[in-house]
Coordinates of C-alpha atoms in Angstrom, one line a residue:
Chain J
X190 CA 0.0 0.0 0.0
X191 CA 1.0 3.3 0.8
X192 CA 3.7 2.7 2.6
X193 CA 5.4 0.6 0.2
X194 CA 4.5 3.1 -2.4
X195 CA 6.2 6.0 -0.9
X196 CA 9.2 4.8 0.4
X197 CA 11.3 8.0 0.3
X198 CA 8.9 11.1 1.4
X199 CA 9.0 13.7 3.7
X200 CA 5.3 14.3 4.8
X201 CA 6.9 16.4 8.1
X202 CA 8.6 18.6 5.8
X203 CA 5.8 19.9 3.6
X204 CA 3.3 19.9 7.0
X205 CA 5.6 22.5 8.2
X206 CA 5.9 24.6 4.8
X207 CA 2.4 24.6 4.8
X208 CA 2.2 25.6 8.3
X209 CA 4.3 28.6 7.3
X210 CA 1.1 29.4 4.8
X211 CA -1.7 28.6 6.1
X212 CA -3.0 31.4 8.1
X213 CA -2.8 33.6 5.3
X214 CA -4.5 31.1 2.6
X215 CA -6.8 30.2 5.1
X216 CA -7.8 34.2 5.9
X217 CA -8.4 34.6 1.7
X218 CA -11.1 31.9 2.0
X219 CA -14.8 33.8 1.8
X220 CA -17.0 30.4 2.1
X221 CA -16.0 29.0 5.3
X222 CA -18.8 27.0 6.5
X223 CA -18.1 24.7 3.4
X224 CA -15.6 22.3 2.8
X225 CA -14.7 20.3 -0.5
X226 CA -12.3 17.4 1.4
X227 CA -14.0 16.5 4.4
X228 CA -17.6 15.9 3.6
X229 CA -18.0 12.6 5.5
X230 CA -18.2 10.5 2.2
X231 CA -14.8 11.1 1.0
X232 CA -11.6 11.0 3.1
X233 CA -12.7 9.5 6.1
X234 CA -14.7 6.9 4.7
X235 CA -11.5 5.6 2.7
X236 CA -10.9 1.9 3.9
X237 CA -7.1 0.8 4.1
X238 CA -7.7 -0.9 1.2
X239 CA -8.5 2.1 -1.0
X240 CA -6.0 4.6 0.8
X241 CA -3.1 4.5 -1.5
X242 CA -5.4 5.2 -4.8
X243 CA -7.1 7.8 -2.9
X244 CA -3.7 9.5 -2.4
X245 CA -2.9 9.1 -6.2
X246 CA -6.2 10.5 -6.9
X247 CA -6.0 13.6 -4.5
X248 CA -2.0 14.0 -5.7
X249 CA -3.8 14.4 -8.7
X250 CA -6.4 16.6 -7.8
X251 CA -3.9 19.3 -6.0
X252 CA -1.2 18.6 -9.3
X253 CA -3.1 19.1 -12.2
X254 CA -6.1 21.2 -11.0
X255 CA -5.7 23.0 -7.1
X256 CA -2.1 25.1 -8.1
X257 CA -2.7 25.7 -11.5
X258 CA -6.5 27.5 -10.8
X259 CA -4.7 29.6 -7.8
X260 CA -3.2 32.0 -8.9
X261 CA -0.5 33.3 -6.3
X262 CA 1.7 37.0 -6.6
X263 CA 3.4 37.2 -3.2
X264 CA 6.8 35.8 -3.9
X265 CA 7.2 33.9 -0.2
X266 CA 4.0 32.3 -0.6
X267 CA 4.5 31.2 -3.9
X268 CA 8.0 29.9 -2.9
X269 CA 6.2 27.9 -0.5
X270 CA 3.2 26.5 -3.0
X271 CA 6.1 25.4 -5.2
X272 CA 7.7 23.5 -2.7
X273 CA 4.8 21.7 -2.0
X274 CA 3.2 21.3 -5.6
X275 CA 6.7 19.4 -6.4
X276 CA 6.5 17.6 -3.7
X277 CA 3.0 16.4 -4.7
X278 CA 4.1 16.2 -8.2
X279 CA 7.2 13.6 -7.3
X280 CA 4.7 11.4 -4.8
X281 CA 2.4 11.6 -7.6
X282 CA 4.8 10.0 -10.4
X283 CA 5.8 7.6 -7.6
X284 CA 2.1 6.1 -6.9
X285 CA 1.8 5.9 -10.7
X286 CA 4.8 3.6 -11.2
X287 CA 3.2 1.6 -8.1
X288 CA -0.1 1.3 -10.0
X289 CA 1.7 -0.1 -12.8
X290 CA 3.7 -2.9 -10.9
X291 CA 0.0 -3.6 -9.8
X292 CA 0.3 -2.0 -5.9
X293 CA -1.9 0.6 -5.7
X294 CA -5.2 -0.9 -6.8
X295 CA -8.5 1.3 -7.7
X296 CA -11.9 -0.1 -6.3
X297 CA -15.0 2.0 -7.0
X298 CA -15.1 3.7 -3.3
X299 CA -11.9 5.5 -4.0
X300 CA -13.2 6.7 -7.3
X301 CA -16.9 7.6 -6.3
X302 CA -15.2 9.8 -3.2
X303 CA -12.7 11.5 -5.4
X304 CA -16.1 12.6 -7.9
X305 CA -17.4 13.7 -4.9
X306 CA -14.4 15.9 -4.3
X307 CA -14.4 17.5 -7.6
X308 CA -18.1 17.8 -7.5
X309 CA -17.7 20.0 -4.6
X310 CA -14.9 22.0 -6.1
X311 CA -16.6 22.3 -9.1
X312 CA -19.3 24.1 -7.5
X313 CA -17.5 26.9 -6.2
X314 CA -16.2 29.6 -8.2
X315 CA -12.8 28.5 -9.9
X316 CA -10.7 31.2 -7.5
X317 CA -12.5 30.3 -4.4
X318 CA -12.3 26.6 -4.8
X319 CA -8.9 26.5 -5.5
X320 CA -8.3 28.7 -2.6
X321 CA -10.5 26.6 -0.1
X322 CA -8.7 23.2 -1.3
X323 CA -5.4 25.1 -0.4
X324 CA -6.3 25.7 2.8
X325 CA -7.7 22.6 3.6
X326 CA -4.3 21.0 2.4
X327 CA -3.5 20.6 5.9
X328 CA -6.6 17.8 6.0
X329 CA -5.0 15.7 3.6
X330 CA -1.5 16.2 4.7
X331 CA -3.2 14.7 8.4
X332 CA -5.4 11.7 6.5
X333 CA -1.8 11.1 4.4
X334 CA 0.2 10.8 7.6
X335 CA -2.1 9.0 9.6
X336 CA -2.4 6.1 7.1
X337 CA 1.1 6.3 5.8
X338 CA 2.4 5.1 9.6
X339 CA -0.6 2.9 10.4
X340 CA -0.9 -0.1 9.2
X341 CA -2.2 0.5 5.4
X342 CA -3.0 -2.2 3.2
Chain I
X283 CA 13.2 48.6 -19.3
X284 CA 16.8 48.5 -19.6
X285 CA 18.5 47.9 -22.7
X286 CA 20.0 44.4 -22.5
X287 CA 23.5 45.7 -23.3
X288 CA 25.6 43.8 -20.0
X289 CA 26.4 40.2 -21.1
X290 CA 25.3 37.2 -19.4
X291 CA 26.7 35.3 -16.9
X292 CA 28.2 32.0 -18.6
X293 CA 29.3 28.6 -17.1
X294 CA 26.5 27.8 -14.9
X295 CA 26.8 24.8 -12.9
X296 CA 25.6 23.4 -9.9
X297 CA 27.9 22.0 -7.3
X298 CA 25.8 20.4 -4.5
X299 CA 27.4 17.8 -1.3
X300 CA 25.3 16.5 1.3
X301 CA 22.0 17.8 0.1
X302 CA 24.2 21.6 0.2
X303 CA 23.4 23.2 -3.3
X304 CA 25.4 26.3 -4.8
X305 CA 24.7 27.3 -8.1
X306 CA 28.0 29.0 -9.3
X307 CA 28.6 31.0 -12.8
X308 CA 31.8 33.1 -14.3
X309 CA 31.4 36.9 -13.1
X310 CA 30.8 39.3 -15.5
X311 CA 32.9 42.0 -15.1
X312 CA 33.0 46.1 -15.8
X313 CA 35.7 47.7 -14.4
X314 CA 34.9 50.2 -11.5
X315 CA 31.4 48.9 -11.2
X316 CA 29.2 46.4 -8.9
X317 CA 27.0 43.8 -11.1
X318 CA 24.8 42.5 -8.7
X319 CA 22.8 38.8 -10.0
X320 CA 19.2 37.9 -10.1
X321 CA 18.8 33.9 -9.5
X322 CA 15.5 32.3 -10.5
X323 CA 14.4 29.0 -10.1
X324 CA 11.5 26.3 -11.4
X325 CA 10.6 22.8 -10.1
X326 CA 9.3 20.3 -12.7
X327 CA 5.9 21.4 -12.0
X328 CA 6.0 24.9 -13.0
X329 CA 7.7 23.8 -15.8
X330 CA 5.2 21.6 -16.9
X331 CA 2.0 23.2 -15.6
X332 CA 2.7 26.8 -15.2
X333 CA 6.0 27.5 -17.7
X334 CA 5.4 31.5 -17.7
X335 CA 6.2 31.1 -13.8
X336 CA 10.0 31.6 -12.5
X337 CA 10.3 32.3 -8.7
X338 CA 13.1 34.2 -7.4
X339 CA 15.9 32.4 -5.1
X340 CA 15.2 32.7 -1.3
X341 CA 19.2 33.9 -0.8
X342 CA 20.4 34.9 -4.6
X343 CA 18.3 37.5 -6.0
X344 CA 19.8 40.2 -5.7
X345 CA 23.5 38.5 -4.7
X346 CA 26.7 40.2 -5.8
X347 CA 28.9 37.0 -5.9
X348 CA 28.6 34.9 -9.0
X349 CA 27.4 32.5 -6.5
X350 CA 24.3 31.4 -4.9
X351 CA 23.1 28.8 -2.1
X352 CA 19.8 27.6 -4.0
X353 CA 19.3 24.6 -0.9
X354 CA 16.2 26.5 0.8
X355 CA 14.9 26.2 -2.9
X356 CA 15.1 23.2 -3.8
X357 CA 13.1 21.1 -1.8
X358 CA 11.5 18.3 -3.6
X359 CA 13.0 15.0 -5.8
X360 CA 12.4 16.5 -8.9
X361 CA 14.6 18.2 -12.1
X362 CA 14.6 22.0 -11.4
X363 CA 15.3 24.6 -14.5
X364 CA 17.7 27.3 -12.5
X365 CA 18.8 31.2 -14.4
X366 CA 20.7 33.9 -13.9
X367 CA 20.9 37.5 -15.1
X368 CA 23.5 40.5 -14.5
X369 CA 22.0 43.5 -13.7
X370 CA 24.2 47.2 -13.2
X371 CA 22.0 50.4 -12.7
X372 CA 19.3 50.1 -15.3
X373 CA 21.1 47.7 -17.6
X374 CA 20.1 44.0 -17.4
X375 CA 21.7 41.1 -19.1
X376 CA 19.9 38.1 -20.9
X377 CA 19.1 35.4 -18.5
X378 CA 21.5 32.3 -18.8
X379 CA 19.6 29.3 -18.1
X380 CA 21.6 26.2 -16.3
X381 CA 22.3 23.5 -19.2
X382 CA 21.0 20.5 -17.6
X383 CA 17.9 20.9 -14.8
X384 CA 19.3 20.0 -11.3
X385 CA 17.7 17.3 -9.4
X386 CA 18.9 16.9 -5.7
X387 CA 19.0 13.3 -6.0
X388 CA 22.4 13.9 -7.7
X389 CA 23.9 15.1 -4.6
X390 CA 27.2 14.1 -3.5
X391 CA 27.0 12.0 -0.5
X392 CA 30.3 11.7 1.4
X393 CA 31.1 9.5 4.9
X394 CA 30.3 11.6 8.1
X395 CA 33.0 12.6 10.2
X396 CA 32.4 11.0 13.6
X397 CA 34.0 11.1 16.8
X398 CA 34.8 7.6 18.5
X399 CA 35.3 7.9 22.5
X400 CA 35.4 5.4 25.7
X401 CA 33.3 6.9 28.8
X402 CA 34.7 4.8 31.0
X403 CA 33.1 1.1 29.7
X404 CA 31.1 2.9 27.6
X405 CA 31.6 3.1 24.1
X406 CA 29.9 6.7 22.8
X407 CA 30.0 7.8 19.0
X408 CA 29.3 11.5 18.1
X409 CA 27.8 12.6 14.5
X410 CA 28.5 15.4 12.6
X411 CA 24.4 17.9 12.3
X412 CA 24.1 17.4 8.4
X413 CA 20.8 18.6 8.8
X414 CA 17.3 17.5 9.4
X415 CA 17.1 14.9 6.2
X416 CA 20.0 12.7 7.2
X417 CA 20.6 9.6 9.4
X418 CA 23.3 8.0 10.1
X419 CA 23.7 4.0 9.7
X420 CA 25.9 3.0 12.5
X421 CA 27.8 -0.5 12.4
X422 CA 30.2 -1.9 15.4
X423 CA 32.2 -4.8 16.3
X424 CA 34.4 -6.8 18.6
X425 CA 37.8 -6.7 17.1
X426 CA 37.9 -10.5 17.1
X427 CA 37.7 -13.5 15.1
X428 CA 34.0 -14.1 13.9
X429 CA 32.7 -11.0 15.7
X430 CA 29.1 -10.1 14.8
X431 CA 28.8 -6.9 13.3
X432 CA 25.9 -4.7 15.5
X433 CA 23.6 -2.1 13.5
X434 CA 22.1 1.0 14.9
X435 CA 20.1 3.6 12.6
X436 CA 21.2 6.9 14.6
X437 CA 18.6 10.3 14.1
X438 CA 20.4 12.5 16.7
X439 CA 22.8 15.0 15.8
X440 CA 25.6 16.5 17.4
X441 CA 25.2 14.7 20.6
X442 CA 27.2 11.9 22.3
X443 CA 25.1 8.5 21.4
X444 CA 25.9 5.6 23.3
X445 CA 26.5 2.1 21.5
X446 CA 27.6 -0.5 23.7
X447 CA 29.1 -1.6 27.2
X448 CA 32.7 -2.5 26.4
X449 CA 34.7 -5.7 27.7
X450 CA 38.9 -3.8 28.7
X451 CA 41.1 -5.6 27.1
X452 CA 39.0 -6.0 23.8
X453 CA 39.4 -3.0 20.6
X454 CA 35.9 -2.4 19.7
X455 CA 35.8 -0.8 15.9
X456 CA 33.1 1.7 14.7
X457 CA 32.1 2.6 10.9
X458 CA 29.6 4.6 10.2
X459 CA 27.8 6.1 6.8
X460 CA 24.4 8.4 6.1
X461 CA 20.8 7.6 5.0
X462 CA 19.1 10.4 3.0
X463 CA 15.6 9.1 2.8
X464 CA 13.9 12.1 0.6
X465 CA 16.6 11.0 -2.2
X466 CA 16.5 7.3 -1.1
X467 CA 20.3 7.4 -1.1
X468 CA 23.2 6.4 1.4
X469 CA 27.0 7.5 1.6
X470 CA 29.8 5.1 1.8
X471 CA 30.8 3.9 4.7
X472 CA 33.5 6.2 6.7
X473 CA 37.1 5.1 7.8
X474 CA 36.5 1.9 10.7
X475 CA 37.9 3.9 14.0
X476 CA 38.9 1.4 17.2
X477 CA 39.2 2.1 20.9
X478 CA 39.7 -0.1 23.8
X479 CA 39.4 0.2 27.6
X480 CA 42.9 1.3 29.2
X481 CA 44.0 2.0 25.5
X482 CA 44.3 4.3 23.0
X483 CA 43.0 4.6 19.8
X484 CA 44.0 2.0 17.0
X485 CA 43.9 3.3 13.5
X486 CA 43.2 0.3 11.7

């Protein structure tokens, strides 16, 4: 599982450079009695089974849609996105090869709760969505580390 | 905006040990004047998703030596597209752009100085503080025929760490080398260093 798949990463390190960030994304998000990750049929209804596509899926999600909608002009908060989107990007690349060799297999629940997660975003106005997904960054980087240490399937 | 009229700095290369990056170029020079340099820097994913986007280097931009410590920016496993410009009043140079992106995983990973001592029976290694992303593989032995060799994965740094409870009259030997786990790479192993009770140390 995911542990297996992400042999070499630093989950501490980009908690903390978020940390560094997260006040001010958090302060620039206007809808704050929604959420687009933690609805309770997405994240924490993930079985171990299902965690390491989940993380591919969300890797995805925060790669190819999250920092490319946000668009960021303060040079010390950007410094900081990059860091993490190329973080994300290299765990990303690495849960691919996994799926390939057949180790990070995709049931339906990991696919029906990542629909749900771009349903949500998709209802929010681009900006604001990718804003709100920034700041809840710190909700996946918990549900990552959480099931990277326990015993994931 | 300036006329680009200053030449650009040439010979970039990166020269990184121990996860320690400096991105060096030649100086340009006009006599009598300071250049200062403008260091930018993009990971893989601005170069694929976002190539428009260059984000200026934490410590190089501006910097005045044809040098720049780029490790505060480079902080994922991933090929990063570094450039430099020369800049003197309102006159900027063309940006130079590193040949070859820079992936950390190329670093230069060299043994770890260590310091072997005896507290009374006690035999105590101390490590060198790399930094946050490195541990230290540490192997010891009874100087003797068909000794075991005893592994400990160290995380402290800089402080004493005790390894074993020593027999006098018997060298124990110490060797020691470094994990980086964000590049899933390790050093060679350093120099063996011996010690025994009531003597002094053995080089080997």
């Amino acid at each position: 599982g995911l542990r297996r798949c992400l042999i070499s990463m630093d989950i501490h390190h980009i908690e903390e450079t978020f940390q560094e960030i997260k006040k001010t994304i958090q302060a620039k998000d206007t809808f704050q009695n929604v959420t687009i990750l933690s609805t309770p049929e997405t994240l924490h209804s993930i079985k171990p089974l299902d965690v390491c596509c989940m993380t591919k899926n969300l890797l995805a999600f925060y790669v190819d849609k999250v920092f490319k909608d946000h668009q960021e002009l303060n040079p010390q908060i950007l410094r900081k996105i990059s860091s993490i989107a190329n973080s994300f990007l290299y765990m990303k690349k690495a849960l691919q090869r996994c799926q390939e060799q057949r180790q990070c297999h995709c049931r339906d629940e990991a696919t029906n709760a990542t629909r749900i997660i771009h349903d949500n975003y998709d209802q929010l106005e681009v900006r604001s969505a990718a804003i709100k997904s920034l700041g809840e960054l710190d909700v996946f980087l918990a549900w990552i580390d959480k099931n990277h240490q326990g015993p994931s399937a | 905006d300036g006329v680009a009229i200053l030449p650009a700095p040439q010979n970039l290369s990166v020269h990184s040990t121990n996860m320690k990056h400096l991105l060096m170029w030649s100086p340009v020079v006009v006599p009598g004047e300071i250049i200062h340099y403008f260091v930018e820097y993009q990971g893989e994913y601005e170069s694929l998703y976002m190539s428009h986007i260059w984000i200026p280097s934490s410590w190089g931009s501006p910097t005045e030596d044809p040098e720049c410590d780029i490790t505060d920016d480079i902080t994922a496993t991933v090929p990063y597209n570094l450039r430099v410009r020369a800049s003197l009043g309102s006159q900027t140079s063309a940006w130079s752009t590193l040949q070859h992106p820079f992936n950390r995983n190329t670093t230069i990973l060299t043994p770890p100085v260590m310091e072997v001592t005896k507290d009374g029976f006690h035999l105590v290694i101390k490590l060198e503080d790399l930094g946050p992303q490195f541990e230290f593989l540490v192997a010891y032995w009874r100087r003797e025929p068909g000794a075991k060799e005893h592994v400990k994965v160290v995380r402290s740094r800089g402080i004493p760490v005790h390894l074993e409870t020593m027999e006098p009259g018997v060298p124990y030997c110490v060797r020691v080398r470094t994990l980086v786990k964000a590049i899933g790479r390790h050093s060679p192993f350093s120099q063996a260093e011996c010690v025994k009770v009531q003597g002094e140390t053995l080089p080997l």
